[in-house]
């Protein structure tokens, strides 16, 4: 493909580029595990629901507000993608033939209980809650 064609078809915004990068990342993870896009998204949403349930354990009204908040879901997805990019994918390619190990690591990296104990994640969560 020529450079001219690439420039012409380049995303027009930063958000468009992030969406392309996130889609590429989703495809990489699916390829490593042999998952469909649906399975990936179902897994991600199940973890999202567990996290929201824990964060709002005694506050059902707040749970409803953040569970269906596009701002909070966007935050969660961005955090998920950041962990894939910085923690999971670099390690996964080093151990790509050990599916058991990379699966275990993937589940640990995205575990909702781990996030609840991650000071940096919880700090960013607090910032997002001020926005909602």
mmCIF file of N, CA and C in Angstrom:
data_model
loop_
_atom_site.group_PDB
_atom_site.id
_atom_site.type_symbol
_atom_site.label_atom_id
_atom_site.label_comp_id
_atom_site.label_asym_id
_atom_site.label_seq_id
_atom_site.Cartn_x
_atom_site.Cartn_y
_atom_site.Cartn_z
ATOM 1 N N UNK A 1 0.846 -1.163 0.000
ATOM 2 C CA UNK A 1 0.000 0.000 0.000
ATOM 3 C C UNK A 1 0.898 1.235 0.000
ATOM 4 N N UNK A 2 0.580 2.179 -0.798
ATOM 5 C CA UNK A 2 1.406 3.377 -0.882
ATOM 6 C C UNK A 2 1.199 4.266 0.337
ATOM 7 N N UNK A 3 2.211 5.077 0.629
ATOM 8 C CA UNK A 3 2.127 5.999 1.748
ATOM 9 C C UNK A 3 0.993 6.993 1.525
ATOM 10 N N UNK A 4 0.824 7.411 0.309
ATOM 11 C CA UNK A 4 -0.228 8.366 -0.006
ATOM 12 C C UNK A 4 -1.593 7.799 0.366
ATOM 13 N N UNK A 5 -1.817 6.517 0.070
ATOM 14 C CA UNK A 5 -3.086 5.880 0.386
ATOM 15 C C UNK A 5 -3.269 5.783 1.897
ATOM 16 N N UNK A 6 -2.203 5.453 2.625
ATOM 17 C CA UNK A 6 -2.278 5.347 4.078
ATOM 18 C C UNK A 6 -2.637 6.698 4.695
ATOM 19 N N UNK A 7 -2.020 7.752 4.240
ATOM 20 C CA UNK A 7 -2.287 9.076 4.779
ATOM 21 C C UNK A 7 -3.717 9.479 4.481
ATOM 22 N N UNK A 8 -4.179 9.202 3.272
ATOM 23 C CA UNK A 8 -5.531 9.566 2.879
ATOM 24 C C UNK A 8 -6.563 8.835 3.743
ATOM 25 N N UNK A 9 -6.280 7.579 4.106
ATOM 26 C CA UNK A 9 -7.221 6.782 4.884
ATOM 27 C C UNK A 9 -6.935 6.806 6.384
ATOM 28 N N UNK A 10 -6.029 7.666 6.811
ATOM 29 C CA UNK A 10 -5.711 7.752 8.239
ATOM 30 C C UNK A 10 -6.925 8.273 9.003
ATOM 31 N N UNK A 11 -7.096 7.819 10.240
ATOM 32 C CA UNK A 11 -8.213 8.314 11.051
ATOM 33 C C UNK A 11 -8.140 9.829 11.194
ATOM 34 N N UNK A 12 -9.278 10.451 11.237
ATOM 35 C CA UNK A 12 -9.340 11.913 11.291
ATOM 36 C C UNK A 12 -9.195 12.454 12.721
ATOM 37 N N UNK A 13 -9.463 11.628 13.720
ATOM 38 C CA UNK A 13 -9.390 12.092 15.104
ATOM 39 C C UNK A 13 -8.591 11.118 15.958
ATOM 40 N N UNK A 14 -8.185 11.611 17.118
ATOM 41 C CA UNK A 14 -7.494 10.762 18.086
ATOM 42 C C UNK A 14 -8.401 9.610 18.528
ATOM 43 N N UNK A 15 -9.654 9.907 18.760
ATOM 44 C CA UNK A 15 -10.604 8.876 19.197
ATOM 45 C C UNK A 15 -10.742 7.792 18.136
ATOM 46 N N UNK A 16 -10.780 8.177 16.877
ATOM 47 C CA UNK A 16 -10.867 7.186 15.796
ATOM 48 C C UNK A 16 -9.640 6.278 15.803
ATOM 49 N N UNK A 17 -8.463 6.844 16.043
ATOM 50 C CA UNK A 17 -7.245 6.036 16.095
ATOM 51 C C UNK A 17 -7.266 5.100 17.300
ATOM 52 N N UNK A 18 -7.735 5.588 18.436
ATOM 53 C CA UNK A 18 -7.838 4.747 19.640
ATOM 54 C C UNK A 18 -8.779 3.577 19.372
ATOM 55 N N UNK A 19 -9.883 3.835 18.697
ATOM 56 C CA UNK A 19 -10.831 2.752 18.382
ATOM 57 C C UNK A 19 -10.188 1.704 17.475
ATOM 58 N N UNK A 20 -9.410 2.144 16.517
ATOM 59 C CA UNK A 20 -8.714 1.208 15.629
ATOM 60 C C UNK A 20 -7.708 0.388 16.426
ATOM 61 N N UNK A 21 -6.931 1.062 17.273
ATOM 62 C CA UNK A 21 -5.934 0.370 18.102
ATOM 63 C C UNK A 21 -6.599 -0.636 19.042
ATOM 64 N N UNK A 22 -7.715 -0.247 19.655
ATOM 65 C CA UNK A 22 -8.425 -1.144 20.565
ATOM 66 C C UNK A 22 -8.982 -2.350 19.821
ATOM 67 N N UNK A 23 -9.468 -2.131 18.620
ATOM 68 C CA UNK A 23 -9.992 -3.237 17.814
ATOM 69 C C UNK A 23 -8.861 -4.194 17.427
ATOM 70 N N UNK A 24 -7.712 -3.645 17.067
ATOM 71 C CA UNK A 24 -6.545 -4.481 16.755
ATOM 72 C C UNK A 24 -6.135 -5.305 17.972
ATOM 73 N N UNK A 25 -6.159 -4.675 19.133
ATOM 74 C CA UNK A 25 -5.791 -5.353 20.362
ATOM 75 C C UNK A 25 -6.778 -6.477 20.681
ATOM 76 N N UNK A 26 -8.069 -6.196 20.534
ATOM 77 C CA UNK A 26 -9.095 -7.218 20.748
ATOM 78 C C UNK A 26 -8.829 -8.416 19.839
ATOM 79 N N UNK A 27 -8.525 -8.147 18.582
ATOM 80 C CA UNK A 27 -8.232 -9.228 17.635
ATOM 81 C C UNK A 27 -6.999 -10.024 18.049
ATOM 82 N N UNK A 28 -5.973 -9.338 18.568
ATOM 83 C CA UNK A 28 -4.755 -10.035 19.023
ATOM 84 C C UNK A 28 -5.071 -10.991 20.167
ATOM 85 N N UNK A 29 -5.836 -10.515 21.147
ATOM 86 C CA UNK A 29 -6.181 -11.354 22.294
ATOM 87 C C UNK A 29 -7.026 -12.539 21.835
ATOM 88 N N UNK A 30 -8.006 -12.276 20.983
ATOM 89 C CA UNK A 30 -8.848 -13.368 20.471
ATOM 90 C C UNK A 30 -8.016 -14.406 19.732
ATOM 91 N N UNK A 31 -7.053 -13.953 18.964
ATOM 92 C CA UNK A 31 -6.196 -14.879 18.227
ATOM 93 C C UNK A 31 -5.347 -15.725 19.186
ATOM 94 N N UNK A 32 -4.828 -15.114 20.226
ATOM 95 C CA UNK A 32 -4.020 -15.855 21.199
ATOM 96 C C UNK A 32 -4.816 -16.958 21.895
ATOM 97 N N UNK A 33 -6.085 -16.678 22.197
ATOM 98 C CA UNK A 33 -6.911 -17.631 22.931
ATOM 99 C C UNK A 33 -7.822 -18.480 22.057
ATOM 100 N N UNK A 34 -7.947 -18.113 20.796
ATOM 101 C CA UNK A 34 -8.889 -18.809 19.935
ATOM 102 C C UNK A 34 -10.326 -18.447 20.276
ATOM 103 N N UNK A 35 -10.532 -17.224 20.785
ATOM 104 C CA UNK A 35 -11.853 -16.751 21.169
ATOM 105 C C UNK A 35 -12.507 -16.021 20.006
ATOM 106 N N UNK A 36 -13.827 -16.004 20.014
ATOM 107 C CA UNK A 36 -14.573 -15.138 19.099
ATOM 108 C C UNK A 36 -14.642 -13.746 19.727
ATOM 109 N N UNK A 37 -14.986 -12.759 18.924
ATOM 110 C CA UNK A 37 -15.162 -11.401 19.453
ATOM 111 C C UNK A 37 -16.284 -11.388 20.498
ATOM 112 N N UNK A 38 -17.333 -12.176 20.244
ATOM 113 C CA UNK A 38 -18.440 -12.253 21.194
ATOM 114 C C UNK A 38 -17.969 -12.781 22.546
ATOM 115 N N UNK A 39 -17.161 -13.832 22.532
ATOM 116 C CA UNK A 39 -16.684 -14.404 23.789
ATOM 117 C C UNK A 39 -15.834 -13.388 24.544
ATOM 118 N N UNK A 40 -14.970 -12.680 23.827
ATOM 119 C CA UNK A 40 -14.135 -11.643 24.447
ATOM 120 C C UNK A 40 -15.017 -10.593 25.121
ATOM 121 N N UNK A 41 -16.003 -10.096 24.379
ATOM 122 C CA UNK A 41 -16.866 -9.029 24.899
ATOM 123 C C UNK A 41 -17.735 -9.524 26.057
ATOM 124 N N UNK A 42 -18.201 -10.750 25.978
ATOM 125 C CA UNK A 42 -18.984 -11.314 27.082
ATOM 126 C C UNK A 42 -18.126 -11.432 28.341
ATOM 127 N N UNK A 43 -16.892 -11.880 28.170
ATOM 128 C CA UNK A 43 -15.982 -11.988 29.319
ATOM 129 C C UNK A 43 -15.719 -10.604 29.919
ATOM 130 N N UNK A 44 -15.413 -9.647 29.075
ATOM 131 C CA UNK A 44 -15.124 -8.296 29.549
ATOM 132 C C UNK A 44 -16.337 -7.712 30.284
ATOM 133 N N UNK A 45 -17.538 -7.919 29.744
ATOM 134 C CA UNK A 45 -18.738 -7.376 30.370
ATOM 135 C C UNK A 45 -19.028 -8.063 31.702
ATOM 136 N N UNK A 46 -18.769 -9.357 31.796
ATOM 137 C CA UNK A 46 -18.973 -10.070 33.061
ATOM 138 C C UNK A 46 -18.060 -9.497 34.149
ATOM 139 N N UNK A 47 -16.814 -9.201 33.800
ATOM 140 C CA UNK A 47 -15.886 -8.602 34.773
ATOM 141 C C UNK A 47 -16.357 -7.195 35.139
ATOM 142 N N UNK A 48 -16.834 -6.461 34.152
ATOM 143 C CA UNK A 48 -17.380 -5.112 34.384
ATOM 144 C C UNK A 48 -18.512 -5.174 35.402
ATOM 145 N N UNK A 49 -19.429 -6.100 35.205
ATOM 146 C CA UNK A 49 -20.565 -6.212 36.122
ATOM 147 C C UNK A 49 -20.124 -6.606 37.532
ATOM 148 N N UNK A 50 -19.145 -7.483 37.648
ATOM 149 C CA UNK A 50 -18.630 -7.862 38.964
ATOM 150 C C UNK A 50 -17.991 -6.658 39.655
ATOM 151 N N UNK A 51 -17.215 -5.885 38.895
ATOM 152 C CA UNK A 51 -16.567 -4.718 39.476
ATOM 153 C C UNK A 51 -17.602 -3.705 39.949
ATOM 154 N N UNK A 52 -18.579 -3.406 39.121
ATOM 155 C CA UNK A 52 -19.619 -2.438 39.489
ATOM 156 C C UNK A 52 -20.373 -2.924 40.724
ATOM 157 N N UNK A 53 -20.704 -4.216 40.761
ATOM 158 C CA UNK A 53 -21.421 -4.771 41.913
ATOM 159 C C UNK A 53 -20.619 -4.601 43.204
ATOM 160 N N UNK A 54 -19.312 -4.820 43.142
ATOM 161 C CA UNK A 54 -18.466 -4.663 44.333
ATOM 162 C C UNK A 54 -18.309 -3.197 44.726
ATOM 163 N N UNK A 55 -18.144 -2.341 43.735
ATOM 164 C CA UNK A 55 -17.969 -0.918 44.028
ATOM 165 C C UNK A 55 -19.213 -0.312 44.660
ATOM 166 N N UNK A 56 -20.378 -0.845 44.305
ATOM 167 C CA UNK A 56 -21.651 -0.258 44.742
ATOM 168 C C UNK A 56 -22.448 -1.213 45.609
ATOM 169 N N UNK A 57 -21.763 -2.040 46.337
ATOM 170 C CA UNK A 57 -22.391 -3.114 47.109
ATOM 171 C C UNK A 57 -23.619 -2.654 47.892
ATOM 172 N N UNK A 58 -23.516 -1.579 48.637
ATOM 173 C CA UNK A 58 -24.624 -1.111 49.472
ATOM 174 C C UNK A 58 -25.382 0.077 48.876
ATOM 175 N N UNK A 59 -25.117 0.383 47.640
ATOM 176 C CA UNK A 59 -25.736 1.549 47.010
ATOM 177 C C UNK A 59 -26.396 1.170 45.682
ATOM 178 N N UNK A 60 -27.567 0.567 45.707
ATOM 179 C CA UNK A 60 -28.207 0.109 44.463
ATOM 180 C C UNK A 60 -28.485 1.238 43.463
ATOM 181 N N UNK A 61 -28.808 2.422 43.964
ATOM 182 C CA UNK A 61 -29.085 3.533 43.048
ATOM 183 C C UNK A 61 -27.806 3.976 42.318
ATOM 184 N N UNK A 62 -26.709 4.053 43.057
ATOM 185 C CA UNK A 62 -25.424 4.412 42.453
ATOM 186 C C UNK A 62 -25.009 3.333 41.457
ATOM 187 N N UNK A 63 -25.245 2.082 41.816
ATOM 188 C CA UNK A 63 -24.916 0.973 40.910
ATOM 189 C C UNK A 63 -25.615 1.154 39.568
ATOM 190 N N UNK A 64 -26.901 1.470 39.621
ATOM 191 C CA UNK A 64 -27.650 1.687 38.380
ATOM 192 C C UNK A 64 -27.068 2.840 37.572
ATOM 193 N N UNK A 65 -26.707 3.905 38.270
ATOM 194 C CA UNK A 65 -26.171 5.082 37.579
ATOM 195 C C UNK A 65 -24.848 4.796 36.887
ATOM 196 N N UNK A 66 -23.930 4.108 37.559
ATOM 197 C CA UNK A 66 -22.631 3.904 36.925
ATOM 198 C C UNK A 66 -22.621 2.705 35.982
ATOM 199 N N UNK A 67 -23.439 1.694 36.277
ATOM 200 C CA UNK A 67 -23.446 0.511 35.402
ATOM 201 C C UNK A 67 -23.844 0.879 33.976
ATOM 202 N N UNK A 68 -24.751 1.836 33.844
ATOM 203 C CA UNK A 68 -25.225 2.228 32.512
ATOM 204 C C UNK A 68 -24.668 3.565 32.052
ATOM 205 N N UNK A 69 -23.636 4.025 32.719
ATOM 206 C CA UNK A 69 -23.011 5.291 32.350
ATOM 207 C C UNK A 69 -22.007 5.075 31.221
ATOM 208 N N UNK A 70 -22.182 5.759 30.091
ATOM 209 C CA UNK A 70 -21.180 5.636 29.023
ATOM 210 C C UNK A 70 -19.807 6.136 29.460
ATOM 211 N N UNK A 71 -19.779 7.100 30.373
ATOM 212 C CA UNK A 71 -18.499 7.622 30.868
ATOM 213 C C UNK A 71 -17.785 6.529 31.661
ATOM 214 N N UNK A 72 -18.509 5.855 32.562
ATOM 215 C CA UNK A 72 -17.873 4.827 33.369
ATOM 216 C C UNK A 72 -17.495 3.622 32.515
ATOM 217 N N UNK A 73 -18.361 3.250 31.590
ATOM 218 C CA UNK A 73 -18.031 2.097 30.729
ATOM 219 C C UNK A 73 -16.813 2.429 29.860
ATOM 220 N N UNK A 74 -16.737 3.655 29.368
ATOM 221 C CA UNK A 74 -15.572 4.068 28.592
ATOM 222 C C UNK A 74 -14.302 4.021 29.428
ATOM 223 N N UNK A 75 -14.406 4.494 30.677
ATOM 224 C CA UNK A 75 -13.274 4.425 31.605
ATOM 225 C C UNK A 75 -12.835 2.972 31.780
ATOM 226 N N UNK A 76 -13.793 2.085 32.056
ATOM 227 C CA UNK A 76 -13.478 0.675 32.271
ATOM 228 C C UNK A 76 -12.810 0.074 31.037
ATOM 229 N N UNK A 77 -13.354 0.342 29.862
ATOM 230 C CA UNK A 77 -12.778 -0.199 28.627
ATOM 231 C C UNK A 77 -11.374 0.338 28.384
ATOM 232 N N UNK A 78 -11.168 1.616 28.632
ATOM 233 C CA UNK A 78 -9.832 2.196 28.456
ATOM 234 C C UNK A 78 -8.833 1.575 29.414
ATOM 235 N N UNK A 79 -9.248 1.365 30.654
ATOM 236 C CA UNK A 79 -8.375 0.729 31.638
ATOM 237 C C UNK A 79 -8.060 -0.714 31.228
ATOM 238 N N UNK A 80 -9.055 -1.415 30.728
ATOM 239 C CA UNK A 80 -8.882 -2.805 30.259
ATOM 240 C C UNK A 80 -7.848 -2.838 29.130
ATOM 241 N N UNK A 81 -8.025 -1.940 28.173
ATOM 242 C CA UNK A 81 -7.112 -1.897 27.030
ATOM 243 C C UNK A 81 -5.701 -1.507 27.457
ATOM 244 N N UNK A 82 -5.603 -0.613 28.419
ATOM 245 C CA UNK A 82 -4.287 -0.222 28.928
ATOM 246 C C UNK A 82 -3.585 -1.421 29.574
ATOM 247 N N UNK A 83 -4.317 -2.201 30.355
ATOM 248 C CA UNK A 83 -3.721 -3.396 30.967
ATOM 249 C C UNK A 83 -3.322 -4.410 29.895
ATOM 250 N N UNK A 84 -4.146 -4.565 28.874
ATOM 251 C CA UNK A 84 -3.766 -5.468 27.778
ATOM 252 C C UNK A 84 -2.461 -5.004 27.139
ATOM 253 N N UNK A 85 -2.390 -3.715 26.864
ATOM 254 C CA UNK A 85 -1.234 -3.156 26.161
ATOM 255 C C UNK A 85 0.046 -3.196 26.991
ATOM 256 N N UNK A 86 -0.063 -2.866 28.271
ATOM 257 C CA UNK A 86 1.146 -2.723 29.087
ATOM 258 C C UNK A 86 1.514 -3.973 29.874
ATOM 259 N N UNK A 87 0.527 -4.773 30.253
ATOM 260 C CA UNK A 87 0.806 -5.936 31.097
ATOM 261 C C UNK A 87 0.655 -7.260 30.364
ATOM 262 N N UNK A 88 -0.433 -7.405 29.618
ATOM 263 C CA UNK A 88 -0.711 -8.728 29.075
ATOM 264 C C UNK A 88 0.005 -9.038 27.764
ATOM 265 N N UNK A 89 -0.193 -8.235 26.748
ATOM 266 C CA UNK A 89 0.334 -8.593 25.425
ATOM 267 C C UNK A 89 1.861 -8.713 25.390
ATOM 268 N N UNK A 90 2.615 -7.817 26.038
ATOM 269 C CA UNK A 90 4.077 -8.024 26.016
ATOM 270 C C UNK A 90 4.492 -9.370 26.616
ATOM 271 N N UNK A 91 3.822 -9.767 27.691
ATOM 272 C CA UNK A 91 4.131 -11.051 28.324
ATOM 273 C C UNK A 91 3.606 -12.215 27.480
ATOM 274 N N UNK A 92 2.436 -12.061 26.903
ATOM 275 C CA UNK A 92 1.785 -13.162 26.184
ATOM 276 C C UNK A 92 2.608 -13.641 24.998
ATOM 277 N N UNK A 93 3.261 -12.728 24.317
ATOM 278 C CA UNK A 93 4.051 -13.153 23.161
ATOM 279 C C UNK A 93 5.311 -13.907 23.576
ATOM 280 N N UNK A 94 5.793 -13.650 24.776
ATOM 281 C CA UNK A 94 6.934 -14.413 25.281
ATOM 282 C C UNK A 94 6.543 -15.845 25.650
ATOM 283 N N UNK A 95 5.258 -16.042 26.005
ATOM 284 C CA UNK A 95 4.785 -17.354 26.460
ATOM 285 C C UNK A 95 3.626 -17.873 25.607
ATOM 286 N N UNK A 96 3.550 -17.432 24.345
ATOM 287 C CA UNK A 96 2.358 -17.728 23.545
ATOM 288 C C UNK A 96 2.091 -19.218 23.340
ATOM 289 N N UNK A 97 3.081 -20.065 23.546
ATOM 290 C CA UNK A 97 2.850 -21.502 23.365
ATOM 291 C C UNK A 97 2.389 -22.170 24.655
ATOM 292 N N UNK A 98 2.341 -21.398 25.730
ATOM 293 C CA UNK A 98 1.865 -21.913 27.011
ATOM 294 C C UNK A 98 0.496 -21.293 27.295
ATOM 295 N N UNK A 99 -0.522 -21.829 26.655
ATOM 296 C CA UNK A 99 -1.871 -21.273 26.743
ATOM 297 C C UNK A 99 -2.384 -21.260 28.178
ATOM 298 N N UNK A 100 -2.067 -22.288 28.946
ATOM 299 C CA UNK A 100 -2.526 -22.334 30.332
ATOM 300 C C UNK A 100 -1.969 -21.136 31.103
ATOM 301 N N UNK A 101 -0.687 -20.855 30.945
ATOM 302 C CA UNK A 101 -0.054 -19.759 31.675
ATOM 303 C C UNK A 101 -0.611 -18.409 31.253
ATOM 304 N N UNK A 102 -0.716 -18.153 29.962
ATOM 305 C CA UNK A 102 -1.192 -16.831 29.541
ATOM 306 C C UNK A 102 -2.668 -16.640 29.895
ATOM 307 N N UNK A 103 -3.444 -17.721 29.898
ATOM 308 C CA UNK A 103 -4.844 -17.604 30.307
ATOM 309 C C UNK A 103 -4.923 -17.229 31.784
ATOM 310 N N UNK A 104 -4.129 -17.904 32.599
ATOM 311 C CA UNK A 104 -4.091 -17.617 34.034
ATOM 312 C C UNK A 104 -3.688 -16.156 34.272
ATOM 313 N N UNK A 105 -2.673 -15.704 33.584
ATOM 314 C CA UNK A 105 -2.204 -14.322 33.735
ATOM 315 C C UNK A 105 -3.256 -13.319 33.254
ATOM 316 N N UNK A 106 -3.898 -13.618 32.143
ATOM 317 C CA UNK A 106 -4.924 -12.729 31.604
ATOM 318 C C UNK A 106 -6.060 -12.553 32.614
ATOM 319 N N UNK A 107 -6.511 -13.665 33.177
ATOM 320 C CA UNK A 107 -7.596 -13.607 34.159
ATOM 321 C C UNK A 107 -7.163 -12.841 35.408
ATOM 322 N N UNK A 108 -5.924 -13.010 35.826
ATOM 323 C CA UNK A 108 -5.417 -12.287 36.988
ATOM 324 C C UNK A 108 -5.300 -10.786 36.707
ATOM 325 N N UNK A 109 -4.761 -10.428 35.561
ATOM 326 C CA UNK A 109 -4.575 -9.018 35.204
ATOM 327 C C UNK A 109 -5.905 -8.272 35.186
ATOM 328 N N UNK A 110 -6.967 -8.949 34.754
ATOM 329 C CA UNK A 110 -8.279 -8.297 34.639
ATOM 330 C C UNK A 110 -9.237 -8.644 35.774
ATOM 331 N N UNK A 111 -8.761 -9.312 36.805
ATOM 332 C CA UNK A 111 -9.628 -9.717 37.901
ATOM 333 C C UNK A 111 -10.190 -8.493 38.631
ATOM 334 N N UNK A 112 -11.500 -8.478 38.846
ATOM 335 C CA UNK A 112 -12.128 -7.315 39.489
ATOM 336 C C UNK A 112 -11.640 -7.109 40.923
ATOM 337 N N UNK A 113 -11.356 -8.176 41.640
ATOM 338 C CA UNK A 113 -10.859 -8.024 43.012
ATOM 339 C C UNK A 113 -9.456 -7.418 43.031
ATOM 340 N N UNK A 114 -8.660 -7.772 42.052
ATOM 341 C CA UNK A 114 -7.325 -7.171 41.949
ATOM 342 C C UNK A 114 -7.446 -5.672 41.712
ATOM 343 N N UNK A 115 -8.391 -5.276 40.860
ATOM 344 C CA UNK A 115 -8.575 -3.853 40.575
ATOM 345 C C UNK A 115 -9.007 -3.088 41.816
ATOM 346 N N UNK A 116 -9.867 -3.706 42.633
ATOM 347 C CA UNK A 116 -10.330 -3.055 43.857
ATOM 348 C C UNK A 116 -9.189 -2.787 44.833
ATOM 349 N N UNK A 117 -8.110 -3.533 44.699
ATOM 350 C CA UNK A 117 -6.944 -3.372 45.573
ATOM 351 C C UNK A 117 -5.788 -2.644 44.897
ATOM 352 N N UNK A 118 -6.018 -2.148 43.692
ATOM 353 C CA UNK A 118 -4.992 -1.433 42.940
ATOM 354 C C UNK A 118 -5.152 0.062 43.207
ATOM 355 N N UNK A 119 -4.214 0.624 43.927
ATOM 356 C CA UNK A 119 -4.295 2.030 44.331
ATOM 357 C C UNK A 119 -4.407 2.978 43.131
ATOM 358 N N UNK A 120 -3.642 2.724 42.085
ATOM 359 C CA UNK A 120 -3.682 3.595 40.904
ATOM 360 C C UNK A 120 -5.038 3.524 40.206
ATOM 361 N N UNK A 121 -5.545 2.317 40.037
ATOM 362 C CA UNK A 121 -6.859 2.147 39.409
ATOM 363 C C UNK A 121 -7.930 2.859 40.232
ATOM 364 N N UNK A 122 -7.913 2.661 41.542
ATOM 365 C CA UNK A 122 -8.927 3.265 42.402
ATOM 366 C C UNK A 122 -8.817 4.795 42.413
ATOM 367 N N UNK A 123 -7.625 5.318 42.266
ATOM 368 C CA UNK A 123 -7.461 6.767 42.152
ATOM 369 C C UNK A 123 -8.108 7.297 40.881
ATOM 370 N N UNK A 124 -7.893 6.595 39.784
ATOM 371 C CA UNK A 124 -8.525 7.004 38.520
ATOM 372 C C UNK A 124 -10.044 6.820 38.591
ATOM 373 N N UNK A 125 -10.486 5.769 39.278
ATOM 374 C CA UNK A 125 -11.922 5.541 39.489
ATOM 375 C C UNK A 125 -12.529 6.728 40.240
ATOM 376 N N UNK A 126 -11.870 7.200 41.277
ATOM 377 C CA UNK A 126 -12.374 8.338 42.056
ATOM 378 C C UNK A 126 -12.510 9.575 41.185
ATOM 379 N N UNK A 127 -11.549 9.791 40.285
ATOM 380 C CA UNK A 127 -11.634 10.935 39.377
ATOM 381 C C UNK A 127 -12.850 10.816 38.456
ATOM 382 N N UNK A 128 -13.093 9.636 37.945
ATOM 383 C CA UNK A 128 -14.235 9.415 37.053
ATOM 384 C C UNK A 128 -15.553 9.621 37.808
ATOM 385 N N UNK A 129 -15.608 9.145 39.040
ATOM 386 C CA UNK A 129 -16.843 9.299 39.820
ATOM 387 C C UNK A 129 -17.172 10.768 40.058
ATOM 388 N N UNK A 130 -16.169 11.612 40.155
ATOM 389 C CA UNK A 130 -16.420 13.048 40.305
ATOM 390 C C UNK A 130 -17.030 13.625 39.026
ATOM 391 N N UNK A 131 -16.771 12.974 37.901
ATOM 392 C CA UNK A 131 -17.295 13.459 36.620
ATOM 393 C C UNK A 131 -18.734 13.000 36.368
ATOM 394 N N UNK A 132 -19.098 11.890 36.972
ATOM 395 C CA UNK A 132 -20.435 11.314 36.692
ATOM 396 C C UNK A 132 -21.503 12.050 37.485
#
